Amino acid sequence: MNKLLFDKRNYIVIITALVLIVLGFVLMHGGKSPDGVTFNPSIFAPQRITVAPILCLAGFVLMIVGIMLPRKNKPNKPQ
């Protein structure tokens, strides 16, 4: 019999956490200068310094919650 480590609910929470983490890192991406010498003020955009880290942190916390969620007790089926 193939028994999984987590319940379906755990996997849904873990996948949601992964999506939040990846979205946070995607929002942090960019803001470099075109020639490597000039200053680009878009590195201090609220999207990069506030929203993206909050999304990443929420994703990491949700990942811990997804791992720590207890299994739902289902009645054992006779084999």
GROMACS .gro file of C-alpha atoms in nm:
model
   79
    1MET     CA    1   0.000   0.000   0.000
    2ASN     CA    2   0.131   0.345  -0.089
    3LYS     CA    3   0.109   0.570   0.217
    4LEU     CA    4   0.203   0.934   0.178
    5LEU     CA    5   0.387   1.125   0.445
    6PHE     CA    6   0.129   1.406   0.464
    7ASP     CA    7  -0.245   1.450   0.409
    8LYS     CA    8  -0.389   1.619   0.102
    9ARG     CA    9  -0.451   1.929   0.315
   10ASN     CA   10  -0.081   1.947   0.408
   11TYR     CA   11   0.027   1.926   0.046
   12ILE     CA   12  -0.212   2.204  -0.054
   13VAL     CA   13  -0.072   2.432   0.217
   14ILE     CA   14   0.289   2.347   0.121
   15ILE     CA   15   0.226   2.415  -0.249
   16THR     CA   16   0.058   2.745  -0.162
   17ALA     CA   17   0.361   2.836   0.049
   18LEU     CA   18   0.596   2.755  -0.238
   19VAL     CA   19   0.393   2.975  -0.473
   20LEU     CA   20   0.411   3.265  -0.223
   21ILE     CA   21   0.787   3.226  -0.183
   22VAL     CA   22   0.848   3.216  -0.558
   23LEU     CA   23   0.616   3.514  -0.612
   24GLY     CA   24   0.805   3.710  -0.346
   25PHE     CA   25   1.140   3.640  -0.512
   26VAL     CA   26   1.001   3.730  -0.854
   27LEU     CA   27   0.879   4.064  -0.718
   28MET     CA   28   1.227   4.131  -0.573
   29HIS     CA   29   1.391   4.070  -0.909
   30GLY     CA   30   1.512   4.356  -1.127
   31GLY     CA   31   1.612   4.715  -1.065
   32LYS     CA   32   1.963   4.696  -1.205
   33SER     CA   33   2.115   4.986  -1.395
   34PRO     CA   34   2.134   4.953  -1.772
   35ASP     CA   35   2.508   5.015  -1.794
   36GLY     CA   36   2.624   4.895  -1.452
   37VAL     CA   37   2.751   5.237  -1.344
   38THR     CA   38   2.454   5.471  -1.311
   39PHE     CA   39   2.222   5.460  -1.010
   40ASN     CA   40   1.871   5.327  -1.064
   41PRO     CA   41   1.628   5.444  -0.790
   42SER     CA   42   1.379   5.169  -0.872
   43ILE     CA   43   1.570   4.936  -0.637
   44PHE     CA   44   1.395   5.119  -0.352
   45ALA     CA   45   1.043   5.068  -0.489
   46PRO     CA   46   0.788   4.961  -0.223
   47GLN     CA   47   0.727   4.644  -0.423
   48ARG     CA   48   1.089   4.536  -0.370
   49ILE     CA   49   1.152   4.650  -0.015
   50THR     CA   50   0.813   4.587   0.149
   51VAL     CA   51   0.571   4.368  -0.044
   52ALA     CA   52   0.815   4.103  -0.169
   53PRO     CA   53   0.981   4.031   0.170
   54ILE     CA   54   0.639   4.011   0.338
   55LEU     CA   55   0.525   3.757   0.077
   56CYS     CA   56   0.842   3.552   0.125
   57LEU     CA   57   0.809   3.558   0.503
   58ALA     CA   58   0.442   3.460   0.481
   59GLY     CA   59   0.540   3.175   0.250
   60PHE     CA   60   0.805   3.046   0.491
   61VAL     CA   61   0.566   3.065   0.787
   62LEU     CA   62   0.295   2.890   0.585
   63MET     CA   63   0.548   2.621   0.492
   64ILE     CA   64   0.613   2.553   0.861
   65VAL     CA   65   0.238   2.541   0.927
   66GLY     CA   66   0.191   2.301   0.636
   67ILE     CA   67   0.455   2.068   0.770
   68MET     CA   68   0.331   2.082   1.129
   69LEU     CA   69  -0.043   2.034   1.057
   70PRO     CA   70  -0.159   1.710   1.217
   71ARG     CA   71  -0.323   1.436   1.015
   72LYS     CA   72  -0.696   1.398   1.027
   73ASN     CA   73  -0.784   1.073   1.198
   74LYS     CA   74  -0.967   0.852   0.954
   75PRO     CA   75  -1.118   0.522   1.060
   76ASN     CA   76  -0.895   0.231   0.966
   77LYS     CA   77  -1.020   0.014   0.682
   78PRO     CA   78  -1.007  -0.359   0.736
   79GLN     CA   79  -0.746  -0.516   0.512
   0.00000   0.00000   0.00000
